[in-house]
Amino acid sequence: MSAHKASAVWTGQPRQAGRESSWSLLKRILLYAIPVCLGSLAVPLIGMVDSFTVPRLLKAGGAGEAGAMIQFGIYNRGIPIVQLVTMLATSLSVLFIPALAEAKARGDRELVSERTRLSLRWFWLLGLAASVGIAILADPLNIALYQDTAGSGVMRWIAFTAVGSALSIISAALLQGVGIVRAPAVHLLAAAAAKTLLNLLLVPQLGITGAAIAGVAAHFLAAALNIALLARSTGLRIRAGAALAKPALMLAGMAVVAGAAALAADAVLSALGLPARPVAAAASVAGAAAGGAVFLAGAVLAKLLTEEELAMLPKIGRPLTALLKRVRLLR
């Protein structure tokens, strides 16, 4: 074969292979990315279920067109607050995927299980603290954002969608980190179907409180399905009793301190004659800051989060460990 022909063959074949490789890569990216995107739509999809079902069910129950929309507006008061938690959880979840994928690629099953366990524990604690905090501070939050306390009881129920959504977000990310990308989207659809069914059953009986309870159940269902699959895939052992019992005392302490700080701020600022909404906003901030500090300190002192586990957190672990050492919570 002449040098010219050899050159033609050599230059022609990689171009063809390059075109095939690019298409194959694009196809793999799409097959991976679409389920990942669908798996991140838990909160919007469940909100869409509410938009289609709750006003109609309220109207069918005799609330009337205007009354149904007023009640649905009150129901939605707590959702933006919870969405702040889910936004934070989504942002943090992407930090855990590379470390887990690396452990998976190395074939270190024990490290995969350990990192999965640590990630779930972090988001479980984050979700619990956020849920209890929102529930305790529902009245001042409601006044600060909406000028009155209408629907505070419903907001307290909605607060507990924070822990379910935080767990579903991190468990979906962990599944994607070990290469299981379609299951979270399927579990999301199952949660949306459950939300629809529970709305049909509970809203006619309990009104918007029933819709809030249905939301809590749907988010926990998505999380439970994801975590069950993670346990089978990574060898993770779930000890539900310990996960509930150990944080209980800290949650109680956090609730007491957050409520007391909010009441104290409200009393002091009200005595100064400030308007109700700024007072409520300040009370909410004071309660959240005090409660969050107590919960973090309790988690560290009770060894729910050790120095080694804190240091394992991607990107934020070492700075957080250094901060806790400066305030002498870690030695």
XYZ file of N, CA, C and O in Angstrom, residues 181-289:
436
model
N -29.696 5.198 37.743
C -30.218 6.531 37.426
C -31.711 6.549 37.122
O -32.342 7.607 37.215
N -32.296 5.426 36.753
C -33.708 5.435 36.359
C -34.653 5.235 37.542
O -35.770 5.736 37.541
N -34.200 4.490 38.545
C -35.087 4.148 39.666
C -35.642 5.373 40.392
O -36.834 5.388 40.729
N -34.848 6.417 40.679
C -35.424 7.574 41.364
C -36.589 8.207 40.612
O -37.557 8.673 41.238
N -36.518 8.221 39.274
C -37.623 8.782 38.500
C -38.875 7.918 38.644
O -39.992 8.431 38.758
N -38.702 6.601 38.648
C -39.838 5.689 38.831
C -40.436 5.869 40.220
O -41.662 5.901 40.394
N -39.583 5.987 41.226
C -40.062 6.181 42.595
C -40.790 7.512 42.741
O -41.762 7.623 43.497
N -40.321 8.522 42.016
C -41.006 9.820 42.015
C -42.415 9.682 41.466
O -43.371 10.242 42.022
N -42.568 8.949 40.378
C -43.903 8.741 39.810
C -44.799 7.989 40.786
O -45.994 8.287 40.903
N -44.225 7.013 41.500
C -45.008 6.284 42.512
C -45.450 7.236 43.626
O -46.595 7.154 44.109
N -44.566 8.151 44.043
C -44.920 9.118 45.083
C -46.013 10.066 44.601
O -46.930 10.409 45.359
N -45.930 10.493 43.342
C -46.959 11.380 42.791
C -48.308 10.667 42.720
O -49.354 11.263 43.007
N -48.285 9.388 42.344
C -49.528 8.614 42.308
C -50.113 8.467 43.709
O -51.331 8.587 43.914
N -49.236 8.219 44.701
C -49.705 8.092 46.079
C -50.282 9.414 46.577
O -51.302 9.437 47.281
N -49.646 10.521 46.211
C -50.145 11.835 46.602
C -51.540 12.090 46.021
O -52.436 12.602 46.715
N -51.725 11.713 44.774
C -53.029 11.883 44.133
C -54.106 11.081 44.866
O -55.189 11.602 45.188
N -53.804 9.822 45.139
C -54.765 8.956 45.821
C -55.084 9.471 47.222
O -56.248 9.518 47.625
N -54.042 9.861 47.964
C -54.264 10.351 49.324
C -55.028 11.669 49.331
O -55.849 11.908 50.238
N -54.775 12.535 48.360
C -55.584 13.759 48.256
C -57.058 13.421 48.081
O -57.930 14.018 48.713
N -57.331 12.462 47.199
C -58.720 12.070 46.948
C -59.379 11.519 48.206
O -60.585 11.703 48.437
N -58.590 10.855 49.057
C -59.140 10.250 50.267
C -59.234 11.244 51.431
O -60.209 11.228 52.195
N -58.222 12.128 51.570
C -58.103 12.941 52.779
C -58.672 14.345 52.653
O -59.194 14.896 53.633
N -58.558 14.962 51.473
C -59.019 16.342 51.337
C -60.517 16.475 51.582
O -60.950 17.409 52.285
N -61.371 15.575 51.069
C -62.807 15.709 51.385
C -63.108 15.599 52.876
O -64.092 16.169 53.350
N -62.251 14.880 53.629
C -62.487 14.695 55.056
C -61.826 15.772 55.914
O -62.412 16.251 56.886
N -60.599 16.178 55.543
C -59.803 17.052 56.399
C -59.458 18.391 55.765
O -58.798 19.216 56.397
N -59.882 18.608 54.534
C -59.577 19.859 53.862
C -58.092 19.986 53.559
O -57.416 19.004 53.238
N -57.551 21.199 53.678
C -56.161 21.417 53.324
C -55.198 20.711 54.283
O -54.061 20.413 53.917
N -55.646 20.404 55.495
C -54.811 19.602 56.397
C -54.591 18.218 55.810
O -53.491 17.657 55.907
N -55.626 17.661 55.186
C -55.486 16.363 54.534
C -54.482 16.399 53.398
O -53.690 15.460 53.212
N -54.470 17.492 52.630
C -53.494 17.627 51.550
C -52.080 17.702 52.109
O -51.134 17.152 51.529
N -51.902 18.392 53.233
C -50.577 18.488 53.852
C -50.103 17.129 54.348
O -48.938 16.752 54.153
N -50.993 16.365 54.979
C -50.632 15.021 55.449
C -50.271 14.131 54.263
O -49.306 13.353 54.316
N -51.025 14.242 53.180
C -50.727 13.465 51.978
C -49.353 13.808 51.428
O -48.621 12.929 50.941
N -48.970 15.086 51.492
C -47.655 15.504 51.016
C -46.538 14.888 51.835
O -45.528 14.436 51.287
N -46.699 14.876 53.151
C -45.693 14.253 54.020
C -45.527 12.780 53.650
O -44.407 12.270 53.497
N -46.655 12.080 53.501
C -46.605 10.657 53.177
C -45.948 10.407 51.818
O -45.147 9.477 51.659
N -46.249 11.232 50.832
C -45.694 11.035 49.483
C -44.181 11.226 49.468
O -43.449 10.437 48.853
N -43.695 12.258 50.141
C -42.249 12.485 50.178
C -41.533 11.360 50.917
O -40.446 10.919 50.494
N -42.112 10.883 52.004
C -41.494 9.767 52.721
C -41.527 8.486 51.893
O -40.605 7.669 51.984
N -42.563 8.297 51.092
C -42.612 7.119 50.234
C -41.469 7.135 49.221
O -40.779 6.122 49.032
N -41.263 8.272 48.555
C -40.160 8.376 47.590
C -38.828 8.110 48.270
O -37.972 7.381 47.734
N -38.635 8.678 49.473
C -37.383 8.466 50.196
C -37.210 7.003 50.587
O -36.121 6.431 50.447
N -38.286 6.381 51.076
C -38.202 4.987 51.514
C -37.861 4.054 50.355
O -37.049 3.124 50.504
N -38.464 4.282 49.198
C -38.174 3.441 48.036
C -36.714 3.598 47.606
O -36.035 2.612 47.293
N -36.235 4.835 47.588
C -34.835 5.066 47.223
C -33.879 4.408 48.213
O -32.896 3.765 47.827
N -34.149 4.585 49.501
C -33.244 4.068 50.531
C -33.256 2.540 50.546
O -32.209 1.897 50.734
N -34.423 1.936 50.327
C -34.489 0.478 50.267
C -33.628 -0.060 49.122
O -32.910 -1.057 49.276
N -33.674 0.609 47.978
C -32.843 0.186 46.849
C -31.362 0.429 47.138
O -30.503 -0.392 46.782
N -31.041 1.537 47.797
C -29.652 1.791 48.188
C -29.131 0.698 49.118
O -27.987 0.243 48.973
N -29.960 0.306 50.063
C -29.542 -0.735 51.012
C -29.233 -2.035 50.282
O -28.242 -2.711 50.589
N -30.058 -2.396 49.309
C -29.805 -3.624 48.550
C -28.565 -3.497 47.667
O -27.842 -4.471 47.466
N -28.315 -2.315 47.160
C -27.236 -2.121 46.194
C -25.872 -1.926 46.840
O -24.852 -2.259 46.238
N -25.840 -1.362 48.042
C -24.564 -1.015 48.662
C -24.255 -1.816 49.924
O -23.166 -1.661 50.494
N -25.202 -2.624 50.378
C -24.984 -3.350 51.621
C -25.217 -2.504 52.857
O -24.842 -2.898 53.971
N -25.858 -1.365 52.685
C -26.127 -0.462 53.805
C -27.124 -1.090 54.770
O -28.122 -1.671 54.360
N -26.833 -0.961 56.050
C -27.746 -1.447 57.084
C -28.448 -0.264 57.726
O -27.792 0.655 58.223
N -29.761 -0.306 57.709
C -30.569 0.783 58.260
C -31.047 0.399 59.659
O -31.691 -0.641 59.835
N -30.713 1.238 60.641
C -31.196 1.015 62.017
C -32.153 2.143 62.364
O -31.757 3.200 62.864
N -33.414 1.906 62.061
C -34.423 2.964 62.203
C -34.577 3.411 63.651
O -34.776 4.598 63.924
N -34.499 2.471 64.591
C -34.673 2.824 65.999
C -33.637 3.822 66.464
O -33.952 4.828 67.100
N -32.375 3.565 66.142
C -31.298 4.470 66.540
C -31.425 5.818 65.837
O -31.156 6.873 66.423
N -31.843 5.772 64.569
C -31.977 7.022 63.807
C -33.052 7.923 64.401
O -32.982 9.150 64.276
N -34.046 7.339 65.054
C -35.118 8.129 65.663
C -34.819 8.486 67.112
O -35.085 9.597 67.555
N -34.259 7.530 67.864
C -34.090 7.722 69.300
C -32.995 8.729 69.620
O -33.172 9.598 70.485
N -31.864 8.629 68.952
C -30.724 9.478 69.303
C -30.992 10.961 69.081
O -30.640 11.790 69.922
N -31.616 11.356 67.952
C -31.845 12.799 67.780
C -33.019 13.356 68.585
O -33.200 14.572 68.624
N -33.828 12.467 69.217
C -35.066 12.930 69.838
C -34.802 13.976 70.921
O -35.486 15.012 70.988
N -33.813 13.726 71.789
C -33.526 14.656 72.884
C -33.038 15.993 72.341
O -33.434 17.058 72.834
N -32.189 15.937 71.312
C -31.682 17.188 70.733
C -32.792 17.971 70.046
O -32.823 19.200 70.101
N -33.702 17.260 69.397
C -34.832 17.943 68.767
C -35.708 18.618 69.809
O -36.183 19.742 69.606
N -35.913 17.927 70.941
C -36.707 18.529 72.023
C -36.012 19.775 72.563
O -36.641 20.822 72.770
N -34.706 19.671 72.788
C -33.962 20.831 73.264
C -33.972 21.971 72.261
O -34.130 23.140 72.629
N -33.803 21.636 70.991
C -33.837 22.652 69.946
C -35.186 23.347 69.903
O -35.265 24.574 69.778
N -36.263 22.563 70.019
C -37.605 23.134 69.969
C -37.830 24.099 71.130
O -38.372 25.200 70.954
N -37.391 23.703 72.325
C -37.573 24.562 73.507
C -36.783 25.858 73.347
O -37.304 26.959 73.586
N -35.521 25.740 72.937
C -34.670 26.931 72.814
C -35.166 27.840 71.694
O -35.218 29.069 71.854
N -35.541 27.244 70.547
C -36.028 28.060 69.428
C -37.304 28.792 69.804
O -37.459 29.991 69.526
N -38.235 28.080 70.463
C -39.483 28.708 70.878
C -39.250 29.808 71.901
O -39.851 30.891 71.823
N -38.346 29.546 72.864
C -38.062 30.545 73.899
C -37.400 31.782 73.301
O -37.728 32.917 73.669
N -36.451 31.575 72.383
C -35.769 32.718 71.755
C -36.744 33.558 70.942
O -36.694 34.798 70.974
N -37.656 32.876 70.228
C -38.646 33.610 69.437
C -39.579 34.408 70.334
O -39.894 35.582 70.056
N -40.031 33.798 71.431
C -40.925 34.504 72.357
C -40.225 35.677 73.023
O -40.821 36.752 73.195
N -38.956 35.489 73.392
C -38.218 36.576 74.033
C -38.027 37.748 73.078
O -38.225 38.916 73.455
N -37.644 37.428 71.823
C -37.470 38.497 70.834
C -38.781 39.220 70.576
O -38.816 40.459 70.468
N -39.865 38.455 70.500
C -41.177 39.054 70.272
C -41.560 39.990 71.420
O -42.051 41.112 71.200
N -41.331 39.536 72.660
C -41.708 40.338 73.826
C -40.909 41.630 73.883
O -41.470 42.716 74.131
N -39.608 41.527 73.662
C -38.755 42.718 73.769
C -39.095 43.723 72.680
O -39.265 44.934 72.933
N -39.204 43.255 71.437
C -39.431 44.173 70.315
C -40.855 44.738 70.323
O -41.073 45.884 69.926
N -41.813 43.925 70.762
C -43.187 44.433 70.870
C -43.273 45.528 71.919
O -44.017 46.507 71.768
N -42.517 45.366 73.030
C -42.513 46.384 74.084
C -41.942 47.702 73.596
O -42.272 48.767 74.128
N -41.096 47.623 72.557
C -40.529 48.837 71.984
C -41.479 49.510 70.994
O -41.164 50.562 70.442
N -42.628 48.871 70.749
C -43.633 49.453 69.874
C -43.396 49.259 68.393
O -43.959 49.985 67.569
N -42.587 48.269 68.028
C -42.324 48.011 66.606
C -43.530 47.339 65.955
O -44.318 46.654 66.623
N -43.705 47.480 64.639
C -44.830 46.832 63.944
C -44.744 45.303 64.020
O -43.662 44.728 64.216
N -45.890 44.669 63.832
C -45.990 43.223 64.044
C -45.112 42.419 63.081
O -44.457 41.443 63.482
N -45.084 42.796 61.798
C -44.340 41.985 60.838
C -42.827 42.013 61.079
O -42.181 40.956 61.076
N -42.219 43.182 61.289
C -40.784 43.172 61.617
C -40.481 42.414 62.908
O -39.458 41.734 63.013
N -41.366 42.547 63.885
C -41.177 41.808 65.139
C -41.204 40.303 64.878
O -40.358 39.548 65.378
N -42.179 39.856 64.092
C -42.295 38.429 63.785
C -41.081 37.944 62.992
O -40.580 36.836 63.209
N -40.592 38.757 62.058
C -39.407 38.372 61.281
C -38.192 38.227 62.189
O -37.422 37.265 62.079
N -38.011 39.182 63.090
C -36.876 39.110 64.018
C -37.005 37.905 64.946
O -36.015 37.222 65.250
N -38.234 37.633 65.402
C -38.458 36.476 66.264
C -38.140 35.174 65.530
O -37.552 34.242 66.094
N -38.498 35.100 64.248
C -38.210 33.905 63.447
C -36.710 33.693 63.297
O -36.207 32.575 63.440
N -35.994 34.779 63.000
C -34.539 34.684 62.838
C -33.872 34.282 64.151
O -32.980 33.414 64.186
N -34.317 34.898 65.246
C -33.739 34.574 66.550
C -33.995 33.114 66.911
O -33.090 32.404 67.386
N -35.217 32.650 66.683
C -35.541 31.259 66.990
C -34.753 30.291 66.129
O -34.252 29.270 66.621
N -34.630 30.585 64.841
C -33.900 29.694 63.934
C -32.424 29.637 64.304
O -31.820 28.555 64.317
N -31.834 30.782 64.614
C -30.405 30.817 64.962
C -30.141 30.062 66.258
O -29.208 29.242 66.341
